[in-house]
Short mmCIF file of C-alpha atoms and ligand atoms in Angstrom, two decimals:
data_model
loop_
_atom_site.label_atom_id
_atom_site.label_comp_id
_atom_site.label_asym_id
_atom_site.label_seq_id
_atom_site.Cartn_x
_atom_site.Cartn_y
_atom_site.Cartn_z
CA MET O 2 -42.42 -26.59 -1.85
CA SER O 3 -42.20 -29.83 -0.07
CA GLU O 4 -39.55 -28.35 2.00
CA LEU O 5 -41.80 -25.46 2.92
CA SER O 6 -44.61 -27.78 4.09
CA GLN O 7 -42.10 -29.87 6.17
CA ASP O 8 -40.99 -26.61 7.94
CA LYS O 9 -44.59 -25.63 8.63
CA LYS O 10 -45.31 -29.18 10.14
CA ARG O 11 -42.13 -28.98 12.30
CA SER O 12 -42.98 -25.55 13.85
CA GLN O 13 -46.47 -26.88 14.62
CA VAL O 14 -45.22 -29.98 16.31
CA ALA O 15 -42.73 -28.22 18.47
CA PRO O 16 -43.68 -24.64 19.24
CA PRO O 17 -40.85 -22.83 20.84
CA LYS O 18 -41.19 -22.60 24.51
CA LEU O 19 -39.06 -20.67 27.01
CA ILE O 20 -37.24 -22.86 29.47
CA PHE O 21 -39.14 -21.03 32.23
CA GLU O 22 -42.32 -22.30 30.72
CA SER O 23 -41.27 -25.84 30.75
CA GLY O 24 -40.97 -28.30 33.52
CA SER O 25 -42.80 -28.69 36.78
CA PRO O 26 -42.14 -27.72 40.40
CA GLY O 27 -39.90 -30.23 42.24
CA ARG O 28 -38.43 -31.71 39.02
CA SER O 29 -34.74 -31.87 38.84
CA ALA O 30 -31.85 -33.41 36.95
CA VAL O 31 -29.82 -34.00 40.04
CA ASP O 32 -30.14 -36.50 42.87
CA TRP O 33 -28.70 -35.94 46.26
CA PRO O 34 -27.17 -38.93 47.97
CA SER O 35 -30.03 -40.53 49.90
CA GLU O 36 -28.45 -40.06 53.38
CA VAL O 37 -28.23 -36.19 52.68
CA SER O 38 -31.56 -34.59 54.08
CA ASP O 39 -30.47 -31.04 53.75
CA VAL O 40 -28.33 -29.74 50.92
CA GLY O 41 -26.95 -27.30 53.45
CA GLU O 42 -24.63 -30.17 54.57
CA LEU O 43 -23.09 -30.16 51.06
CA ILE O 44 -22.98 -26.61 50.17
CA PRO O 45 -21.74 -23.76 52.60
CA ALA O 46 -24.78 -21.78 53.82
CA SER O 47 -23.21 -18.59 52.46
CA LEU O 48 -23.47 -19.88 48.96
CA LEU O 49 -27.15 -20.94 49.33
CA ARG O 50 -30.08 -18.82 48.32
CA ASP O 51 -33.35 -19.03 50.09
CA ASP O 52 -35.27 -18.64 46.90
CA ILE O 53 -34.57 -18.22 43.15
CA PRO O 54 -37.70 -16.67 41.70
CA GLY O 55 -38.94 -18.36 38.63
CA PHE O 56 -36.06 -20.88 38.51
CA PRO O 57 -36.90 -23.44 35.91
CA GLU O 58 -37.16 -27.00 37.24
CA LEU O 59 -36.65 -29.69 34.50
CA GLY O 60 -35.57 -33.31 34.23
CA GLU O 61 -32.26 -33.97 32.38
CA LEU O 62 -33.97 -35.03 29.13
CA GLU O 63 -36.26 -32.01 29.05
CA ALA O 64 -33.20 -29.77 29.50
CA VAL O 65 -31.21 -31.53 26.90
CA ARG O 66 -34.10 -31.44 24.37
CA HIS O 67 -34.65 -27.83 25.01
CA PHE O 68 -31.20 -26.82 24.28
CA THR O 69 -30.95 -29.19 21.38
CA CYS O 70 -34.06 -27.74 19.76
CA ILE O 71 -32.71 -24.21 20.23
CA SER O 72 -29.46 -25.13 18.52
CA GLN O 73 -31.43 -26.55 15.54
CA ARG O 74 -33.05 -23.07 15.28
CA ASN O 75 -29.48 -21.70 14.42
CA PHE O 76 -28.92 -20.76 10.84
CA ALA O 77 -25.46 -21.93 9.80
CA ILE O 78 -23.53 -22.40 6.64
CA GLU O 79 -23.17 -25.98 7.68
CA SER O 80 -26.88 -26.48 7.36
CA GLN O 81 -28.12 -24.15 4.81
CA PHE O 82 -27.03 -21.75 1.87
CA TYR O 83 -25.94 -18.30 3.31
CA PRO O 84 -25.68 -15.89 0.45
CA LEU O 85 -25.15 -12.90 2.74
CA GLY O 86 -23.49 -10.19 0.53
CA SER O 87 -20.30 -8.60 1.69
CA CYS O 88 -19.82 -11.22 4.30
CA THR O 89 -18.19 -14.13 2.39
CA MET O 90 -20.13 -16.95 4.22
CA LYS O 91 -18.08 -19.73 2.64
CA TYR O 92 -17.82 -23.13 3.99
CA ASN O 93 -14.73 -23.37 6.23
CA PRO O 94 -12.94 -26.69 5.87
CA LYS O 95 -12.60 -28.89 8.90
CA ILE O 96 -8.85 -29.31 8.61
CA ASN O 97 -8.58 -25.65 9.70
CA GLU O 98 -10.40 -26.56 12.92
CA ALA O 99 -8.23 -29.68 13.42
CA VAL O 100 -4.95 -27.78 13.10
CA ALA O 101 -6.19 -24.83 15.34
CA ARG O 102 -6.92 -27.36 18.01
CA LEU O 103 -3.61 -29.19 18.08
CA ALA O 104 -2.44 -28.89 21.63
CA GLY O 105 0.83 -27.24 20.58
CA PHE O 106 -1.16 -24.42 19.24
CA ALA O 107 -4.36 -24.36 21.29
CA GLU O 108 -2.57 -24.61 24.69
CA ILE O 109 0.36 -22.33 24.35
CA HIS O 110 0.34 -19.53 26.78
CA PRO O 111 0.71 -16.11 25.25
CA LEU O 112 3.23 -14.83 27.82
CA ALA O 113 5.51 -17.80 27.39
CA PRO O 114 9.12 -16.85 26.64
CA THR O 115 9.89 -16.61 22.89
CA LYS O 116 12.10 -19.51 22.96
CA LEU O 117 9.10 -21.74 23.80
CA LEU O 118 6.96 -20.01 21.16
CA GLN O 119 9.18 -20.74 18.20
CA GLY O 120 6.66 -22.84 16.23
CA ALA O 121 3.82 -20.34 16.76
CA LEU O 122 6.15 -17.40 15.72
CA ALA O 123 7.35 -19.32 12.64
CA LEU O 124 3.62 -19.77 11.69
CA LEU O 125 2.84 -16.13 12.15
CA TYR O 126 6.03 -15.08 10.35
CA ASP O 127 5.27 -17.24 7.33
CA LEU O 128 1.53 -16.23 7.30
CA GLU O 129 2.69 -12.49 7.09
CA LYS O 130 4.82 -13.50 4.10
CA MET O 131 1.93 -15.33 2.37
CA LEU O 132 -0.46 -12.50 2.91
CA ALA O 133 2.16 -10.04 1.54
CA GLU O 134 2.56 -12.38 -1.52
CA ILE O 135 -1.14 -12.76 -2.10
CA SER O 136 -1.80 -8.94 -1.82
CA GLY O 137 1.35 -7.79 -3.57
CA MET O 138 2.54 -5.72 -0.62
CA GLU O 139 5.74 -5.63 1.32
CA SER O 140 5.00 -6.18 5.14
CA VAL O 141 2.05 -7.25 7.12
CA SER O 142 0.95 -6.97 10.71
CA LEU O 143 -1.39 -9.69 12.02
CA GLN O 144 -2.55 -7.76 15.11
CA PRO O 145 -5.90 -6.17 14.18
CA SER O 146 -8.70 -8.34 15.09
CA ALA O 147 -11.38 -7.30 12.46
CA GLY O 148 -11.72 -5.57 9.16
CA ALA O 149 -12.76 -2.35 10.79
CA GLN O 150 -9.72 -2.49 13.30
CA GLY O 151 -7.50 -3.13 10.25
CA GLU O 152 -8.91 0.01 8.62
CA LEU O 153 -8.25 2.08 11.77
CA THR O 154 -4.73 0.74 12.10
CA GLY O 155 -4.03 1.44 8.47
CA LEU O 156 -5.19 4.99 8.79
CA MET O 157 -3.15 5.39 11.90
CA LEU O 158 -0.05 4.39 9.85
CA ILE O 159 -1.01 7.01 7.20
CA ARG O 160 -1.44 9.74 9.96
CA ALA O 161 1.94 8.79 11.54
CA TYR O 162 3.76 8.89 8.17
CA LEU O 163 2.24 12.04 6.95
CA GLY O 164 2.61 13.57 10.49
CA GLU O 165 6.26 12.92 10.37
CA ARG O 166 6.55 14.64 7.05
CA GLY O 167 5.14 17.65 8.74
CA ASN O 168 1.25 17.53 8.27
CA PRO O 169 -1.03 14.57 8.93
CA ARG O 170 -3.71 16.40 6.78
CA GLN O 171 -7.49 16.61 7.76
CA LYS O 172 -9.56 14.59 5.23
CA ILE O 173 -10.14 11.25 3.74
CA ILE O 174 -11.87 10.71 0.43
CA VAL O 175 -14.49 7.88 0.66
CA PRO O 176 -16.70 6.94 -2.35
CA ASP O 177 -20.38 6.15 -1.98
CA THR O 178 -19.57 2.47 -2.96
CA ALA O 179 -17.26 2.00 0.04
CA HIS O 180 -18.14 -0.17 2.97
CA GLY O 181 -19.83 1.59 5.90
CA THR O 182 -16.87 0.92 8.09
CA ASN O 183 -14.70 3.20 6.14
CA PRO O 184 -16.12 6.62 7.00
CA ALA O 185 -16.46 5.34 10.47
CA SER O 186 -12.77 4.45 10.74
CA SER O 187 -11.75 7.70 9.19
CA THR O 188 -13.79 9.55 11.68
CA LEU O 189 -12.42 7.51 14.69
CA CYS O 190 -8.88 8.36 13.38
CA GLY O 191 -9.68 12.02 13.66
CA TYR O 192 -10.24 12.73 9.89
CA ASP O 193 -13.18 14.34 8.04
CA VAL O 194 -14.73 12.39 5.35
CA ILE O 195 -15.35 13.79 1.85
CA GLN O 196 -17.83 11.39 0.11
CA ILE O 197 -17.63 11.19 -3.71
CA SER O 198 -20.12 9.62 -6.00
CA SER O 199 -19.71 6.59 -8.31
CA ASN O 200 -20.49 7.02 -11.83
CA ALA O 201 -23.34 5.50 -13.96
CA ARG O 202 -21.30 2.34 -14.26
CA GLY O 203 -20.90 1.98 -10.51
CA VAL O 204 -17.09 2.75 -10.41
CA ILE O 205 -15.25 5.95 -9.42
CA ASP O 206 -13.96 8.25 -12.21
CA VAL O 207 -10.59 9.88 -11.95
CA ALA O 208 -12.27 13.25 -12.36
CA ALA O 209 -14.36 12.87 -9.26
CA VAL O 210 -11.18 12.33 -7.19
CA GLU O 211 -9.31 15.09 -8.93
CA LYS O 212 -12.10 17.43 -8.00
CA VAL O 213 -11.63 17.05 -4.38
CA MET O 214 -7.97 16.12 -4.02
CA GLY O 215 -5.89 18.72 -2.38
CA ASP O 216 -3.05 18.99 0.00
CA ASP O 217 -5.60 18.74 2.92
CA VAL O 218 -6.43 15.11 1.87
CA ALA O 219 -4.48 12.40 3.57
CA ALA O 220 -5.94 9.42 1.65
CA VAL O 221 -8.41 7.94 -0.61
CA MET O 222 -10.14 4.87 0.82
CA ILE O 223 -11.42 2.58 -1.92
CA THR O 224 -13.15 -0.81 -1.53
CA ASN O 225 -12.03 -2.92 -4.52
CA PRO O 226 -14.08 -4.77 -5.51
CA ASN O 227 -16.50 -2.21 -4.38
CA THR O 228 -19.67 -2.92 -2.44
CA LEU O 229 -21.53 -3.04 -5.95
CA GLY O 230 -19.38 -6.20 -6.56
CA LEU O 231 -17.60 -4.22 -9.30
CA PHE O 232 -13.90 -3.92 -10.05
CA GLU O 233 -12.62 -0.35 -9.80
CA THR O 234 -11.17 -0.13 -13.17
CA ASN O 235 -9.68 3.30 -12.69
CA ILE O 236 -7.75 2.53 -9.49
CA GLU O 237 -4.24 3.00 -11.07
CA ALA O 238 -5.09 6.42 -12.33
CA ILE O 239 -6.81 7.38 -9.23
CA ALA O 240 -3.78 6.31 -7.26
CA ALA O 241 -1.53 8.32 -9.57
CA THR O 242 -3.66 11.49 -8.94
CA VAL O 243 -3.62 11.04 -5.17
CA HIS O 244 0.12 10.31 -4.98
CA GLN O 245 0.85 13.31 -7.26
CA LYS O 246 -0.80 15.57 -4.45
CA GLY O 247 1.12 13.81 -1.76
CA GLY O 248 -1.80 11.56 -0.37
CA MET O 249 -1.94 7.82 0.10
CA VAL O 250 -4.12 5.11 -1.22
CA TYR O 251 -6.04 2.85 1.28
CA LEU O 252 -7.70 -0.21 -0.15
CA ASP O 253 -10.41 -1.99 1.77
CA GLY O 254 -9.31 -5.60 0.88
CA ALA O 255 -12.12 -7.33 2.74
CA ASN O 256 -13.37 -8.66 -0.69
CA LEU O 257 -10.18 -10.29 -1.52
CA ASN O 258 -12.15 -13.28 -2.17
CA ALA O 259 -12.67 -11.98 -5.59
CA LEU O 260 -9.00 -11.39 -6.46
CA MET O 261 -6.80 -14.18 -5.02
CA GLY O 262 -4.25 -15.21 -7.55
CA ILE O 263 -5.80 -12.96 -10.27
CA ALA O 264 -4.96 -9.34 -9.30
CA LYS O 265 -2.70 -7.90 -6.62
CA PRO O 266 -3.83 -4.56 -5.02
CA GLY O 267 -0.03 -3.90 -4.51
CA HIS O 268 0.11 -3.64 -8.25
CA MET O 269 -2.59 -1.03 -8.44
CA GLY O 270 -0.74 1.76 -6.55
CA VAL O 271 -2.13 0.89 -3.18
CA ASP O 272 -0.02 1.88 -0.15
CA VAL O 273 -1.97 0.13 2.64
CA LEU O 274 -4.89 -2.32 2.88
CA HIS O 275 -6.44 -4.75 5.23
CA MET O 276 -7.71 -8.24 4.65
CA ASN O 277 -10.50 -9.97 6.38
CA LEU O 278 -9.14 -13.43 7.19
CA HIS O 279 -12.57 -14.50 8.68
CA LYS O 280 -14.02 -13.97 5.35
CA THR O 281 -11.60 -14.81 2.54
CA PHE O 282 -9.35 -16.98 4.57
CA SER O 283 -11.95 -19.19 6.03
CA THR O 284 -12.67 -18.82 9.81
CA PRO O 285 -16.26 -19.30 10.71
CA HIS O 286 -17.84 -15.97 11.39
CA GLY O 287 -21.15 -14.26 11.83
CA GLY O 288 -22.66 -13.36 15.15
CA GLY O 289 -19.69 -11.49 16.22
CA GLY O 290 -17.21 -14.35 16.55
CA PRO O 291 -13.46 -13.79 16.50
CA GLY O 292 -11.89 -12.29 13.51
CA ALA O 293 -8.58 -10.96 12.09
CA GLY O 294 -7.88 -8.02 9.80
CA PRO O 295 -4.25 -7.90 9.07
CA VAL O 296 -2.82 -4.69 7.49
CA ALA O 297 -0.40 -4.82 4.63
CA VAL O 298 1.79 -2.07 3.67
CA LYS O 299 4.47 -0.91 1.08
CA ALA O 300 7.97 -0.31 2.30
CA GLN O 301 7.54 3.40 3.31
CA LEU O 302 5.01 2.49 5.97
CA ARG O 303 6.78 -0.58 7.36
CA ASP O 304 8.45 1.33 10.30
CA TYR O 305 5.07 2.47 11.48
CA LEU O 306 3.36 -1.07 11.90
CA PRO O 307 2.32 -2.01 15.37
CA VAL O 308 4.69 -3.55 17.77
CA PRO O 309 5.89 -6.21 18.47
CA ARG O 310 7.21 -7.11 15.06
CA ILE O 311 8.05 -10.79 14.48
CA VAL O 312 11.50 -10.87 13.19
CA GLN O 313 13.91 -13.71 12.17
CA ASN O 314 17.31 -13.81 13.56
CA GLY O 315 19.21 -16.72 12.10
CA GLU O 316 17.19 -19.80 13.12
CA GLN O 317 15.38 -17.94 15.84
CA PHE O 318 12.33 -15.85 15.70
CA GLN O 319 12.04 -12.92 17.99
CA LEU O 320 9.70 -10.22 19.05
CA GLN O 321 10.98 -6.74 18.33
CA GLU O 322 9.48 -4.13 20.52
CA ASP O 323 11.95 -1.35 19.76
CA CYS O 324 10.49 0.47 16.81
CA PRO O 325 10.54 4.16 17.47
CA LYS O 326 8.14 5.07 14.69
CA SER O 327 5.51 2.33 15.36
CA VAL O 328 2.03 3.40 16.07
CA GLY O 329 2.24 0.98 19.04
CA ARG O 330 0.13 -1.94 19.99
CA VAL O 331 -3.42 -2.18 18.61
CA ARG O 332 -4.38 -5.26 20.66
CA SER O 333 -3.06 -7.65 23.23
CA TYR O 334 -0.45 -10.29 22.39
CA LEU O 335 -0.01 -11.08 18.72
CA GLY O 336 -3.53 -11.14 17.32
CA ASN O 337 -6.42 -13.60 17.32
CA PHE O 338 -4.09 -16.61 17.21
CA GLY O 339 -6.70 -19.24 16.38
CA VAL O 340 -7.96 -17.33 13.49
CA LEU O 341 -4.31 -16.98 12.22
CA VAL O 342 -3.73 -20.70 12.46
CA ARG O 343 -6.89 -21.41 10.44
CA ALA O 344 -5.99 -18.89 7.70
CA TYR O 345 -2.47 -20.39 7.55
CA THR O 346 -3.82 -23.90 7.27
CA TYR O 347 -6.38 -22.80 4.66
CA ILE O 348 -3.65 -20.99 2.51
CA LEU O 349 -1.28 -24.12 2.61
CA SER O 350 -3.99 -26.57 1.95
CA LEU O 351 -5.26 -24.87 -1.13
CA GLY O 352 -1.86 -23.59 -2.36
CA GLY O 353 -1.45 -20.82 -4.92
CA ASP O 354 -3.45 -22.60 -7.65
CA GLY O 355 -6.12 -23.52 -5.23
CA LEU O 356 -6.63 -20.01 -4.03
CA GLU O 357 -6.92 -18.75 -7.56
CA ALA O 358 -9.38 -21.52 -8.40
CA ALA O 359 -11.41 -20.45 -5.32
CA SER O 360 -11.65 -16.90 -6.46
CA ARG O 361 -12.47 -17.86 -10.24
CA MET O 362 -15.26 -20.11 -8.73
CA ALA O 363 -16.59 -17.27 -6.60
CA LEU O 364 -16.85 -15.07 -9.68
CA LEU O 365 -18.41 -17.69 -11.64
CA ASN O 366 -21.12 -18.54 -9.14
CA ALA O 367 -21.96 -14.85 -8.67
CA ASN O 368 -22.19 -14.29 -12.40
CA TYR O 369 -24.27 -17.59 -12.78
CA ILE O 370 -26.85 -16.18 -10.37
CA ARG O 371 -26.77 -12.67 -11.89
CA LYS O 372 -27.58 -14.25 -15.29
CA ARG O 373 -30.37 -16.52 -14.24
CA LEU O 374 -32.14 -14.09 -11.94
CA ALA O 375 -31.96 -11.22 -14.46
CA LYS O 376 -35.34 -12.42 -16.06
CA ALA O 377 -37.18 -11.68 -12.96
CA TYR O 378 -35.26 -9.08 -11.00
CA GLN O 379 -33.81 -5.85 -12.08
CA ILE O 380 -30.08 -5.82 -12.05
CA ALA O 381 -28.54 -2.64 -10.45
CA TYR O 382 -25.61 -2.39 -12.85
CA ASP O 383 -26.01 -4.64 -15.86
CA GLN O 384 -22.58 -5.80 -16.59
CA PRO O 385 -20.29 -8.75 -15.37
CA CYS O 386 -19.84 -8.70 -11.63
CA MET O 387 -17.04 -9.94 -9.40
CA HIS O 388 -17.84 -12.09 -6.32
CA GLU O 389 -21.30 -10.66 -5.68
CA CYS O 390 -24.31 -9.47 -7.73
CA ILE O 391 -26.91 -6.69 -6.75
CA PHE O 392 -30.43 -6.71 -7.65
CA THR O 393 -33.29 -4.16 -6.89
CA ASP O 394 -36.95 -4.56 -6.00
CA ARG O 395 -37.98 -2.45 -8.84
CA VAL O 396 -40.09 -4.94 -10.76
CA GLN O 397 -41.71 -6.36 -7.73
CA HIS O 398 -42.39 -3.00 -6.28
CA LYS O 399 -45.11 -2.43 -8.89
CA ASN O 400 -47.10 -5.02 -6.94
CA GLY O 401 -46.23 -3.45 -3.60
CA VAL O 402 -43.58 -6.06 -2.66
CA SER O 403 -40.35 -4.84 -1.27
CA THR O 404 -36.90 -6.04 -0.69
CA LEU O 405 -37.70 -6.66 3.00
CA ASP O 406 -40.69 -8.81 1.87
CA ILE O 407 -38.51 -10.90 -0.48
CA ALA O 408 -35.94 -11.43 2.12
CA LYS O 409 -38.53 -12.59 4.74
CA ARG O 410 -40.20 -14.96 2.26
CA LEU O 411 -36.80 -16.64 1.42
CA LEU O 412 -36.86 -17.75 5.03
CA ASP O 413 -39.99 -19.92 4.22
CA TYR O 414 -37.99 -21.52 1.38
CA GLY O 415 -35.06 -22.33 3.85
CA TYR O 416 -32.49 -19.85 2.71
CA HIS O 417 -30.74 -17.15 4.58
CA PRO O 418 -31.66 -13.73 2.84
CA PRO O 419 -29.03 -11.80 1.08
CA THR O 420 -27.83 -8.52 2.52
CA ILE O 421 -30.59 -5.99 1.93
CA TYR O 422 -30.70 -2.32 1.46
CA PHE O 423 -27.07 -2.06 1.15
CA PRO O 424 -25.11 -0.66 -0.53
CA LEU O 425 -27.03 2.57 0.00
CA VAL O 426 -26.40 3.84 -3.49
CA VAL O 427 -28.90 1.23 -4.84
CA SER O 428 -32.49 1.66 -3.84
CA GLY O 429 -33.95 -1.48 -2.46
CA ALA O 430 -30.74 -3.42 -2.99
CA LEU O 431 -30.44 -7.29 -2.68
CA MET O 432 -26.79 -8.04 -2.38
CA ILE O 433 -26.21 -11.75 -3.10
CA GLU O 434 -22.72 -13.35 -2.50
CA PRO O 435 -22.82 -17.11 -3.19
CA THR O 436 -19.05 -17.81 -2.64
CA GLU O 437 -17.08 -20.58 -4.33
CA THR O 438 -18.08 -23.35 -1.94
CA GLU O 439 -21.52 -24.11 -3.33
CA THR O 440 -22.65 -26.61 -5.85
CA PRO O 441 -24.55 -25.87 -8.95
CA GLU O 442 -27.47 -27.71 -7.43
CA THR O 443 -27.55 -25.37 -4.43
CA LEU O 444 -27.40 -22.25 -6.56
CA ASP O 445 -30.23 -23.57 -8.62
CA GLY O 446 -32.27 -24.38 -5.61
CA PHE O 447 -31.80 -20.79 -4.36
CA ILE O 448 -32.45 -19.33 -7.80
CA ASP O 449 -35.68 -21.36 -8.17
CA ALA O 450 -36.85 -20.08 -4.81
CA MET O 451 -36.01 -16.38 -5.88
CA LEU O 452 -37.97 -16.93 -9.14
CA ALA O 453 -40.86 -18.56 -7.31
CA ILE O 454 -41.03 -15.49 -5.05
CA ALA O 455 -41.00 -13.13 -8.10
CA GLN O 456 -43.99 -15.14 -9.42
CA GLU O 457 -45.68 -14.84 -6.01
CA ALA O 458 -45.10 -11.21 -6.07
CA LYS O 459 -47.25 -11.06 -9.24
CA ASP O 460 -49.89 -13.68 -8.49
CA ASP O 461 -50.16 -13.32 -4.72
CA PRO O 462 -48.31 -10.35 -3.25
CA GLU O 463 -50.00 -10.73 0.13
CA MET O 464 -48.28 -14.11 0.60
CA VAL O 465 -45.01 -12.45 0.16
CA LYS O 466 -45.87 -9.34 2.21
CA SER O 467 -46.87 -11.29 5.25
CA ALA O 468 -43.97 -13.79 5.19
CA PRO O 469 -42.29 -15.45 6.86
CA HIS O 470 -45.11 -18.16 7.61
CA SER O 471 -42.83 -20.96 8.80
CA THR O 472 -40.52 -19.71 11.26
CA PRO O 473 -40.96 -19.67 15.11
CA VAL O 474 -41.61 -15.85 15.10
CA GLY O 475 -43.01 -13.82 12.34
CA ARG O 476 -41.88 -10.25 11.53
CA LEU O 477 -40.40 -8.57 14.65
CA ASP O 478 -40.70 -4.83 15.11
CA GLU O 479 -37.08 -4.34 14.25
CA ALA O 480 -36.88 -0.77 15.60
CA ARG O 481 -38.33 -1.86 18.89
CA ALA O 482 -36.33 -4.95 19.05
CA ALA O 483 -33.19 -2.93 18.71
CA ARG O 484 -34.15 -0.03 20.99
CA LYS O 485 -35.97 -2.05 23.60
CA PRO O 486 -34.49 -5.56 23.64
CA VAL O 487 -35.86 -8.00 26.07
CA LEU O 488 -32.71 -9.53 27.59
CA ARG O 489 -33.83 -10.81 30.93
CA TRP O 490 -36.85 -12.94 31.84
CA GLU O 491 -38.86 -11.63 34.71
CA PRO O 492 -41.20 -13.99 36.70
CA GLY O 493 -44.64 -13.34 35.45
CA SER O 494 -43.66 -12.13 32.11
CA SER O 495 -44.99 -14.14 29.16
CA GLY O 496 -41.86 -13.81 27.17
CA GLY O 497 -44.15 -14.06 24.01
CA ASP O 498 -44.21 -10.48 23.71
CA SER O 499 -40.54 -9.91 22.64
C1 LIG Y 7 -16.86 -7.10 6.18
C2 LIG Y 7 -16.32 -5.71 5.72
C3 LIG Y 7 -15.65 -4.74 6.50
C4 LIG Y 7 -15.63 -4.80 8.00
O1 LIG Y 7 -14.92 -6.04 8.58
P1 LIG Y 7 -15.24 -6.43 10.08
O2 LIG Y 7 -14.30 -7.64 10.21
O3 LIG Y 7 -16.67 -6.79 10.11
O4 LIG Y 7 -14.86 -5.21 10.91
C5 LIG Y 7 -15.03 -3.70 5.92
N1 LIG Y 7 -15.11 -3.65 4.55
C6 LIG Y 7 -15.69 -4.64 3.66
C7 LIG Y 7 -15.65 -4.29 2.20
C8 LIG Y 7 -16.30 -5.60 4.21
O5 LIG Y 7 -16.97 -6.44 3.42
#
């Protein structure tokens, strides 16, 4: 709790102010040369405004302090534990950044002739091979820039493949434990979604798939491990059923952090999958930064992959555009190159054994939290989990304390809350993904905070329900913040209302 009182103190010492509320008229961080009496002599009149309403006037130190303080309000994996389920907020080693910033990578022009891009192409070619090896698939395209774009691309491949055989079909089967992007991608690709339910153990039964699998179904789209953090144990039998009826198996491999070196989706009957390099393969993400969601396919889908393909011709790497069956480009150039360099560096620096150790540690950490929190929180599915564990607010709800309250109270203890109210199949879900990069001490600190909150929920529920108490703003009206965001400061507005 000493951390908490520290935080309280800090927010009292420096209440957040808008830059427009700081400074004083006439103050400036710039000096004109003394011989200049009129700035019009330095700047063309056409570029000068008569007046900028509400323009903040600050000295240099005030401006620096303002922005430094704001930057310290950021929540980052480099400052605090970030157990946001499904997002794999692991620490991203600095060597990835160092390599991505090498001039030979950072400064190449994407339109340079291929003979000047040989190093970059070799890296991309090798990365495709590494990802194929890790996932147990045959071929990879690095073009898609996010998991969801990888899903769309993968479904486009299925549509093209089935279409060429006479019928692209109309439907995709999506379990209720799939990531929310799966039904969205299916719809975007022109398919109708058939939702099926997971069983009492949180996984899909073959019978549930058999019941809806017909010759109008193009594919089943399975997240494995699923969003309950559970391994889909029936996946091979499900794949056999789907294949027998002429459909394909799409695997959402965004959660590959649980599987590296342990299990390969390619060995489970999967035809196409995507991987989230910005999660498992260590690119900083969150807040909408750049990502990469490569798709990996079995041989029968290879010809449909996006162009250009990177091919090796003797010692030379070339870009092959002439692929008549290809679904075409899905983005500009060759993908989010900086992210791809980071993933390549990450894989090489860990090596096969290191990747496996990372996954095993991610599983261990999640199960450690699951076990230690079980005495205070209800576990959604009481069995060993993969890389994340899911609790509910059932116990705390008896005292009127909800998942949202617990999440907000965690902010007072200095932790980023877990993912909440997802997956939808679990009422009041708290989805905790610690990742492999945290020490036992950090996990214990987080667990102690969760246990303390469970105790508060019994002894002083109001304390939890009115949290957070130590942050610059309390509880926002989330609906209003989303519907009517205040994005522009207007002169005369207080700013405190947002
Ligand atoms: C994160 C995630 C996605 C979506 O990835 P984006 O890069 O955010 O588009 C899809 N499926 C699963 C299981 C995920 O965890």
